Each structure stands twice: as structure tokens, then as C-alpha cells.
Short mmCIF file of C-alpha atoms and ligand atoms in Angstrom, two decimals:
data_model
loop_
_atom_site.label_atom_id
_atom_site.label_comp_id
_atom_site.label_asym_id
_atom_site.label_seq_id
_atom_site.Cartn_x
_atom_site.Cartn_y
_atom_site.Cartn_z
CA MET A 1364 12.06 10.89 11.64
CA ILE A 1365 14.13 8.30 9.85
CA LYS A 1366 17.92 8.74 9.85
CA THR A 1367 18.93 9.85 6.39
CA SER A 1368 21.67 7.31 5.72
CA SER A 1369 20.08 4.13 7.07
CA PHE A 1370 16.78 2.63 8.13
CA GLU A 1371 18.39 0.01 10.34
CA GLY A 1372 16.21 -0.85 13.30
CA ASP A 1373 13.51 1.70 12.45
CA HIS A 1374 9.77 1.14 12.75
CA ILE A 1375 7.70 2.02 9.66
CA LEU A 1376 4.53 3.52 11.12
CA SER A 1377 3.54 6.51 9.01
CA VAL A 1378 4.57 8.09 5.72
CA GLY A 1379 5.13 11.26 7.74
CA GLN A 1380 8.41 9.84 8.98
CA PHE A 1381 10.01 9.91 5.52
CA GLN A 1382 11.89 12.58 3.65
CA ARG A 1383 12.23 12.54 -0.12
CA GLU A 1384 15.74 11.10 0.02
CA ASN A 1385 14.43 8.17 2.11
CA ILE A 1386 11.90 7.43 -0.60
CA ASP A 1387 14.58 7.58 -3.30
CA ARG A 1388 16.67 5.10 -1.29
CA ILE A 1389 13.74 2.67 -0.82
CA PHE A 1390 12.97 2.81 -4.54
CA ALA A 1391 16.61 2.31 -5.53
CA VAL A 1392 16.79 -0.81 -3.33
CA ALA A 1393 13.40 -2.00 -4.65
CA ASP A 1394 14.78 -1.82 -8.22
CA THR A 1395 17.58 -4.23 -7.24
CA MET A 1396 15.05 -6.78 -5.94
CA GLU A 1397 13.45 -7.53 -9.30
CA PRO A 1398 15.59 -10.59 -10.30
CA TYR A 1399 14.86 -12.19 -6.91
CA ALA A 1400 11.16 -11.38 -7.04
CA GLN A 1401 11.03 -12.98 -10.48
CA ARG A 1402 12.97 -16.03 -9.18
CA ARG A 1403 15.72 -15.53 -11.76
CA ARG A 1404 18.12 -15.33 -8.82
CA ILE A 1405 17.94 -16.59 -5.25
CA THR A 1406 19.43 -14.99 -2.16
CA ARG A 1407 19.55 -16.23 1.45
CA VAL A 1408 20.64 -12.93 2.96
CA LEU A 1409 17.96 -13.11 5.70
CA GLU A 1410 18.62 -16.76 6.56
CA GLY A 1411 17.91 -17.23 10.26
CA ALA A 1412 15.66 -14.16 10.53
CA ILE A 1413 12.01 -14.47 11.54
CA LEU A 1414 9.12 -12.22 10.55
CA SER A 1415 5.93 -12.28 12.62
CA ASN A 1416 2.94 -11.31 10.52
CA MET A 1417 0.19 -10.23 12.92
CA PHE A 1418 -2.96 -9.44 10.97
CA PHE A 1419 -5.95 -8.65 13.16
CA GLU A 1420 -8.10 -7.55 10.19
CA PRO A 1421 -8.82 -9.25 6.85
CA SER A 1422 -5.92 -9.17 4.40
CA THR A 1423 -4.84 -11.11 1.33
CA ARG A 1424 -2.14 -9.28 -0.60
CA THR A 1425 -0.55 -7.25 2.19
CA ARG A 1426 -0.06 -10.28 4.44
CA ILE A 1427 1.02 -12.69 1.70
CA SER A 1428 3.31 -10.18 0.02
CA PHE A 1429 5.05 -9.23 3.28
CA GLY A 1430 5.53 -12.96 3.93
CA SER A 1431 6.69 -13.72 0.39
CA ALA A 1432 9.05 -10.76 0.39
CA PHE A 1433 10.66 -12.03 3.59
CA ASN A 1434 10.87 -15.60 2.22
CA LEU A 1435 12.44 -14.33 -1.02
CA LEU A 1436 15.26 -12.86 1.07
CA GLY A 1437 15.72 -16.20 2.81
CA GLY A 1438 13.85 -15.49 6.06
CA GLU A 1439 11.05 -17.40 7.79
CA VAL A 1440 7.53 -16.26 8.60
CA ARG A 1441 5.15 -16.86 11.54
CA GLU A 1442 1.57 -15.70 11.30
CA THR A 1443 -1.52 -14.93 13.33
CA THR A 1444 -4.45 -13.96 11.19
CA GLU A 1445 -7.38 -13.46 13.53
CA VAL A 1446 -7.91 -11.64 16.77
CA LYS A 1447 -10.04 -14.67 17.73
CA ALA A 1448 -7.00 -16.93 17.43
CA SER A 1449 -4.75 -14.69 19.51
CA SER A 1450 -4.59 -13.89 23.21
CA LEU A 1451 -5.94 -10.39 22.58
CA THR A 1452 -9.39 -11.98 23.04
CA LYS A 1453 -8.32 -13.12 26.51
CA GLY A 1454 -7.78 -9.50 27.47
CA GLU A 1455 -4.05 -9.33 26.78
CA SER A 1456 -2.81 -5.78 26.17
CA LEU A 1457 -0.98 -4.67 23.05
CA TYR A 1458 1.97 -3.97 25.36
CA ASP A 1459 2.21 -7.57 26.59
CA THR A 1460 1.63 -9.02 23.13
CA ALA A 1461 4.41 -6.81 21.76
CA ARG A 1462 6.86 -7.77 24.53
CA VAL A 1463 6.19 -11.47 23.93
CA LEU A 1464 6.22 -11.50 20.13
CA SER A 1465 9.29 -9.35 19.83
CA GLY A 1466 11.14 -12.06 21.73
CA TYR A 1467 10.20 -14.52 18.98
CA SER A 1468 10.95 -12.42 15.91
CA ASP A 1469 13.37 -10.03 14.23
CA VAL A 1470 10.71 -7.85 12.64
CA ILE A 1471 6.91 -7.66 13.01
CA CYS A 1472 4.23 -6.58 10.51
CA MET A 1473 0.96 -5.70 12.11
CA ARG A 1474 -2.54 -4.77 10.96
CA HIS A 1475 -5.16 -3.76 13.49
CA PRO A 1476 -8.62 -2.13 13.28
CA GLN A 1477 -7.81 0.77 15.65
CA ALA A 1478 -6.04 3.94 14.53
CA GLY A 1479 -2.82 4.35 16.52
CA SER A 1480 -2.73 0.73 17.72
CA VAL A 1481 0.33 -0.25 15.69
CA ALA A 1482 2.29 2.71 17.08
CA GLU A 1483 1.25 1.70 20.61
CA PHE A 1484 2.38 -1.87 19.88
CA ALA A 1485 5.67 -0.64 18.38
CA ALA A 1486 6.45 1.43 21.48
CA ALA A 1487 6.56 -1.81 23.50
CA SER A 1488 8.32 -3.93 20.87
CA ARG A 1489 11.99 -4.82 21.07
CA VAL A 1490 12.21 -5.24 17.28
CA PRO A 1491 11.15 -3.05 14.33
CA VAL A 1492 7.42 -2.97 13.54
CA ILE A 1493 5.86 -2.20 10.15
CA ASN A 1494 2.34 -0.81 10.08
CA GLY A 1495 0.27 -3.02 7.75
CA GLY A 1496 -2.76 -0.74 8.24
CA ASP A 1497 -4.14 0.73 11.49
CA GLY A 1498 -7.88 1.25 11.07
CA PRO A 1499 -8.73 4.22 8.86
CA ASN A 1500 -5.44 5.94 9.68
CA GLU A 1501 -2.45 4.85 7.60
CA HIS A 1502 -1.02 2.14 5.36
CA PRO A 1503 2.54 3.29 4.65
CA SER A 1504 3.85 0.26 2.72
CA GLN A 1505 0.82 0.43 0.39
CA ALA A 1506 1.52 4.12 -0.24
CA LEU A 1507 5.16 3.34 -1.02
CA LEU A 1508 4.27 0.61 -3.50
CA ASP A 1509 1.63 2.88 -5.05
CA LEU A 1510 4.12 5.72 -5.40
CA TYR A 1511 6.73 3.32 -6.83
CA THR A 1512 4.11 2.21 -9.37
CA ILE A 1513 3.19 5.81 -10.21
CA ARG A 1514 6.85 6.61 -10.78
CA ARG A 1515 7.29 3.65 -13.13
CA GLU A 1516 4.04 4.27 -15.01
CA MET A 1517 4.80 7.97 -15.45
CA GLN A 1518 8.39 7.28 -16.54
CA ALA A 1519 7.06 4.86 -19.18
CA ARG A 1520 4.86 7.73 -20.46
CA GLY A 1521 7.64 10.33 -20.41
CA GLY A 1522 6.43 11.98 -17.18
CA SER A 1523 7.39 12.12 -13.51
CA ILE A 1524 5.81 12.27 -10.06
CA ASP A 1525 6.34 16.03 -9.87
CA ASN A 1526 3.65 17.97 -11.79
CA LEU A 1527 1.29 14.98 -11.72
CA SER A 1528 -2.49 15.24 -11.78
CA ILE A 1529 -4.17 12.46 -9.78
CA ALA A 1530 -7.85 11.76 -9.12
CA PHE A 1531 -8.65 9.92 -5.88
CA ILE A 1532 -12.08 8.32 -6.21
CA GLY A 1533 -14.46 6.76 -3.68
CA ASP A 1534 -14.36 6.51 0.10
CA LEU A 1535 -11.69 9.07 0.94
CA LYS A 1536 -12.79 9.39 4.55
CA TYR A 1537 -12.04 5.87 5.74
CA GLY A 1538 -9.57 4.79 3.02
CA ARG A 1539 -6.18 4.58 4.74
CA ALA A 1540 -4.37 3.74 1.48
CA ALA A 1541 -5.61 7.01 -0.03
CA HIS A 1542 -4.63 8.92 3.13
CA SER A 1543 -1.06 7.63 3.13
CA LEU A 1544 -0.59 8.08 -0.63
CA SER A 1545 -1.95 11.66 -0.56
CA LYS A 1546 0.46 12.56 2.25
CA LEU A 1547 3.39 10.94 0.45
CA LEU A 1548 2.59 12.73 -2.82
CA GLY A 1549 2.40 15.96 -0.83
CA MET A 1550 6.20 15.75 -0.46
CA PHE A 1551 6.63 16.19 -4.22
CA SER A 1552 6.16 19.36 -6.32
CA ASN A 1553 3.11 20.86 -7.96
CA ILE A 1554 0.66 17.96 -7.68
CA THR A 1555 -2.96 18.45 -8.71
CA PHE A 1556 -5.26 16.46 -6.41
CA LYS A 1557 -8.79 15.83 -7.70
CA LEU A 1558 -10.76 14.38 -4.82
CA VAL A 1559 -13.91 12.61 -6.04
CA SER A 1560 -16.21 11.42 -3.24
CA PRO A 1561 -19.63 11.94 -1.75
CA LYS A 1562 -19.41 14.93 0.63
CA ALA A 1563 -19.85 12.65 3.67
CA LEU A 1564 -16.84 10.55 2.60
CA ALA A 1565 -14.45 13.41 1.80
CA THR A 1566 -10.72 13.36 2.55
CA PRO A 1567 -10.08 14.47 6.17
CA LEU A 1568 -9.68 18.24 6.37
CA GLU A 1569 -6.25 18.12 8.00
CA ILE A 1570 -4.88 16.23 4.98
CA VAL A 1571 -6.47 18.68 2.50
CA ASP A 1572 -5.17 21.66 4.49
CA ALA A 1573 -1.64 20.24 4.63
CA LEU A 1574 -1.62 19.63 0.86
CA ARG A 1575 -2.82 23.17 0.15
CA ALA A 1576 -0.28 24.61 2.61
CA ALA A 1577 2.45 22.75 0.73
CA GLY A 1578 1.40 24.57 -2.46
CA HIS A 1579 -0.55 21.83 -4.24
CA SER A 1580 -3.84 22.33 -6.04
CA VAL A 1581 -6.72 20.47 -4.37
CA GLU A 1582 -10.12 20.33 -6.07
CA GLU A 1583 -13.11 18.42 -4.70
CA PHE A 1584 -15.80 16.83 -6.90
CA ASP A 1585 -18.95 14.83 -6.34
CA SER A 1586 -19.20 13.77 -9.99
CA LEU A 1587 -16.91 11.06 -11.37
CA GLU A 1588 -16.97 12.40 -14.94
CA ALA A 1589 -15.95 15.93 -13.90
CA GLY A 1590 -13.25 14.68 -11.49
CA ILE A 1591 -11.39 12.31 -13.80
CA HIS A 1592 -11.07 14.81 -16.62
CA ASN A 1593 -7.39 15.60 -17.38
CA ALA A 1594 -5.99 13.30 -14.68
CA ASP A 1595 -2.77 11.37 -15.36
CA ILE A 1596 -3.67 8.79 -12.70
CA LEU A 1597 -7.02 7.54 -11.43
CA TYR A 1598 -6.74 6.03 -7.94
CA VAL A 1599 -10.02 4.20 -7.40
CA THR A 1600 -10.99 2.90 -3.94
CA ARG A 1601 -13.71 0.70 -2.49
CA THR A 1602 -16.28 1.79 0.11
CA GLN A 1603 -14.67 0.71 3.41
CA GLU A 1604 -17.95 -0.72 4.66
CA GLU A 1605 -16.38 -2.36 7.71
CA ARG A 1606 -15.64 1.13 9.12
CA PHE A 1607 -19.18 2.53 8.86
CA PRO A 1608 -21.34 2.89 11.99
CA SER A 1609 -24.02 0.71 10.33
CA GLN A 1610 -24.46 -1.48 7.26
CA GLU A 1611 -27.38 0.71 6.06
CA GLU A 1612 -25.11 3.71 5.95
CA ALA A 1613 -22.45 1.82 4.00
CA ASP A 1614 -25.10 0.59 1.54
CA ARG A 1615 -26.06 4.18 0.79
CA TYR A 1616 -22.67 4.83 -0.80
CA ARG A 1617 -22.10 1.54 -2.57
CA GLY A 1618 -22.03 1.75 -6.39
CA LEU A 1619 -22.09 5.56 -6.50
CA PHE A 1620 -19.00 5.85 -8.69
CA ARG A 1621 -18.38 3.19 -11.30
CA LEU A 1622 -15.40 3.42 -13.60
CA ASN A 1623 -15.81 1.26 -16.70
CA GLN A 1624 -14.38 1.27 -20.21
CA GLU A 1625 -17.14 3.50 -21.57
CA VAL A 1626 -16.65 6.21 -18.93
CA TYR A 1627 -12.89 5.91 -19.41
CA THR A 1628 -13.10 6.27 -23.19
CA GLN A 1629 -15.37 9.31 -22.93
CA HIS A 1630 -13.63 11.23 -20.17
CA CYS A 1631 -9.96 10.19 -19.92
CA GLU A 1632 -6.85 10.66 -21.98
CA PRO A 1633 -5.78 7.51 -23.88
CA SER A 1634 -2.74 7.16 -21.56
CA THR A 1635 -4.49 7.73 -18.19
CA VAL A 1636 -3.29 5.15 -15.68
CA ILE A 1637 -5.87 3.27 -13.58
CA MET A 1638 -4.87 2.18 -10.08
CA HIS A 1639 -6.66 0.65 -7.06
CA PRO A 1640 -5.10 -0.64 -3.83
CA LEU A 1641 -7.37 -3.71 -4.13
CA PRO A 1642 -9.48 -5.57 -3.27
CA ARG A 1643 -11.94 -4.08 -5.76
CA ASP A 1644 -15.54 -4.83 -4.88
CA SER A 1645 -16.79 -6.85 -7.85
CA ARG A 1646 -20.27 -7.49 -6.45
CA ALA A 1647 -23.02 -6.22 -8.78
CA ALA A 1648 -24.09 -3.46 -6.36
CA ALA A 1649 -20.57 -1.99 -6.16
CA GLN A 1650 -18.19 -2.45 -9.11
CA GLU A 1651 -16.22 0.74 -8.58
CA LEU A 1652 -13.73 -0.64 -11.12
CA ASP A 1653 -15.47 -2.72 -13.76
CA ASP A 1654 -13.99 -6.00 -15.04
CA ASP A 1655 -14.43 -4.69 -18.58
CA LEU A 1656 -11.25 -2.66 -17.95
CA ASN A 1657 -9.20 -5.84 -17.51
CA SER A 1658 -7.87 -5.71 -21.06
CA ASN A 1659 -7.10 -1.98 -20.90
CA PRO A 1660 -3.25 -1.74 -20.98
CA ASN A 1661 -3.39 1.29 -18.67
CA LEU A 1662 -4.95 -0.78 -15.89
CA ALA A 1663 -1.98 -0.95 -13.50
CA ILE A 1664 -3.60 -2.82 -10.59
CA PHE A 1665 -1.64 -6.04 -11.02
CA ARG A 1666 1.56 -4.15 -11.68
CA GLN A 1667 0.89 -2.50 -8.29
CA THR A 1668 0.61 -5.88 -6.57
CA ASP A 1669 3.78 -7.17 -8.26
CA ASN A 1670 5.61 -3.99 -7.26
CA GLY A 1671 4.47 -4.56 -3.68
CA ILE A 1672 6.91 -7.46 -3.39
CA LEU A 1673 9.86 -5.31 -4.52
CA VAL A 1674 9.04 -2.48 -2.14
CA ARG A 1675 8.45 -4.78 0.83
CA MET A 1676 11.71 -6.65 0.12
CA ALA A 1677 13.44 -3.26 0.09
CA LEU A 1678 11.91 -2.29 3.45
CA PHE A 1679 13.06 -5.53 5.10
CA ALA A 1680 16.54 -5.29 3.58
CA LEU A 1681 16.93 -1.70 4.79
CA ILE A 1682 15.47 -2.27 8.27
CA LEU A 1683 17.66 -5.32 8.83
CA GLY A 1684 20.74 -3.65 7.32
CA VAL A 1685 21.37 -6.00 4.38
CA ALA A 1686 20.39 -3.83 1.40
CA ASP A 1687 23.97 -3.79 0.09
CA THR A 1688 24.87 -7.42 0.75
CA VAL A 1689 22.01 -9.27 -0.98
CA THR A 1690 24.16 -10.51 -3.89
CA ALA A 1691 26.83 -11.88 -1.53
CA TYR A 1692 24.33 -14.47 -0.29
CA GLU A 1693 23.16 -15.76 -3.67
CA ARG A 1694 22.55 -19.46 -4.39
CA PRO A 1695 22.12 -21.14 -7.75
CA VAL A 1696 18.47 -21.62 -8.78
CA PRO A 1697 18.05 -25.42 -8.86
CA TRP A 1698 14.51 -25.51 -10.27
CA LYS A 1699 12.74 -24.37 -13.41
CA SER A 1700 9.99 -21.78 -13.16
CA THR A 1701 6.79 -22.71 -14.97
CA ARG A 1702 5.31 -19.27 -14.45
CA ARG A 1703 3.59 -17.72 -17.49
C1 NCD B 1144 -6.38 -1.71 1.40
C2 NCD B 1144 -6.45 -1.66 2.92
O1 NCD B 1144 -6.45 -2.70 3.58
O2 NCD B 1144 -6.44 -0.54 3.41
N1 NCD B 1144 -6.06 -2.99 0.92
C3 NCD B 1144 -4.74 -3.33 0.81
O3 NCD B 1144 -4.03 -3.45 1.78
N2 NCD B 1144 -4.25 -3.50 -0.43
C4 NCD B 1144 -7.58 -1.13 0.74
C5 NCD B 1144 -8.93 -1.73 1.04
O4 NCD B 1144 -9.07 -2.65 1.83
O5 NCD B 1144 -9.88 -1.24 0.42
#
């Protein structure tokens, strides 16, 4: 369990380690990161610090946003992006890799295909480790950025996280982002969970049981139309085909639920927020989240990715103990942004 006053030196391995006040603190620090994320201000508060980004599974936004977040605080980033390119293929243990890398870095982000591997790595590391996704298990920083997005989207619509109704849609068995977000939401009050999946890809029973035990309403659906009715948030996910025992089995579930503008118009409230951890599968056979929603103002997927920078900056600032000294290390911005 995280110490209540500070995160200094802590690993971030599972959302289960947080209490609500920890989440409030992360979000308060994330709010202060916006001018730096938007390059209106520059800080060098992590000058001299090194992040090792160890991604042993495909990743685009998680890896780049952890790296960018660290750079935006003034730190430097080293990366390994393939198991093939690391000594793990030579038979090196996670223990040895952790002992070596933690001598080269001040913090490590790691993604690995096996559940529990990042915790095993962290146990041998001499520096804090952030879980960037361990197989089908957990993805805590994604859940934090999703929850931060939900909070902002609900506030903009006059609502809150408490009393929310959220539909999780798709592969809820292997989807680690959905697992971590469900657990995190379970810490709030009176949430209605609408779990929309084929029976074989349902949310793990221990998560459902824990949510019910905490007093939340959990309903399961195998029809998209029935499940999204009356939800404030739709959290759409892709079939995690890389986790299936065979490609044939994954193919069986591809394209089963397709959210598009027509379905949305017919079955959702005009203010229902659409989220997805991304990547969405835009191949013709899948399309769980159709491109025709791109102009829907309630599509929050790119607000999620932007928010990911703020939340990851907050995690680094808290873990390395600089959350309150960021402004003291500001520099003038010498260049003009051409961003549109
Ligand atoms: C997710 C993941 O890797 O679990 N992606 C991400 O980090 N944003 C979801 C997915 O791959 O479907």
C-alpha cells in the first residue's frame, strides 16, 4: 500500500495499491502539468534523471507517452523495445535484468507478456518500477489516465465519478486496461457496471465479485444495444488476439460488437462519452469503434491520449519527489510552437 502523504520511491504495479486520497493527489498534480504538456512552459526539474523504458510487447502510446512525459520534466530516456533485442533471449532472468538496469536508471517502465512479471522484476530492482502492462493482468497507468479522463468528461457534463454508469464492451477477459479501470472505479460510490462481452470473454469472476461486494451494480450483457442503453460512458475495447490460444479462436470473436454513429444515435444519450484505450482495430473485419464517430464531439479517445501525458508526468514527479518543485526549475521557452 502506498504511503498516504508521498509516493517517493514507490513502485506502481497495480491499482490495488491505491486509496482514494492517492488518486486525488495524482490528479491534482496532473492538473498542474498542463502548461508543460502544452509546451507553454518548460521545466528541467528532472534534469540528470534517466528513465529506462523496457517494452517487451508492442506499444505505441504507452511507451512514447511515458518517454515524452519524462522528457517534458527534463529527464532522459533509454529504451529497449523487443525481447529479441534484449538479453532475455539469451536466457537472462528478470532478476538479473532488473539488477543491471536499475544501476543505469532512476526509474523503469516495463511491459511484459506474462502476468506478474513486472512485480517479479520490481522485487529485484533498486529503483521504482512502473507496470506498463503485464500480460492480461493489469495496466495501472492506463486506468489512471482513463479515470482522469472520466472525471474531466463528467465534470464538463455536470456529473462526477460517483454514481456513474459505465458500459465496458468487448474482450473483458484478456483486456488488462478494462481490468485495472474496473478495479479503480470500484473504489468510488454507487457505480453501475454494464459488462458487454461474449460469454467466453467475460470479466474475470474475482473482479465481478469484488465489485458486487463493494456495493456496485454489475449487469452482464451479450448484446451491444441492450448494454449501452443509459450508460454515461462507453469503454470500448479491442479483441486481444495476441492472448488467445489460437488465431482461429480469436477470429471467432472479431467484429462481434461494432459501435458506429447509427448505433450510438439509436441507443445512447446525446451526451454519452465514448472511450477506448486504443489501439482500435480499424481493419474491416473488426471495427469495434467505427471511424464514422470521429466527428462526434463525445468521442474522447484523443483526449484520453493527451491526458496520458499529464498523468504520467504526475506519476514521475511524485515517485521522484519533485511534484512541488516543478516551477522552481522553469526555463524560458525559446522556440515557437507550430502545433495546430
Ligand atoms: C492497451 C494495452 O496495451 O493493454 N493499449 C494501451 O496501452 N493503450 C489496450 C490494447 O492493446 O488493446
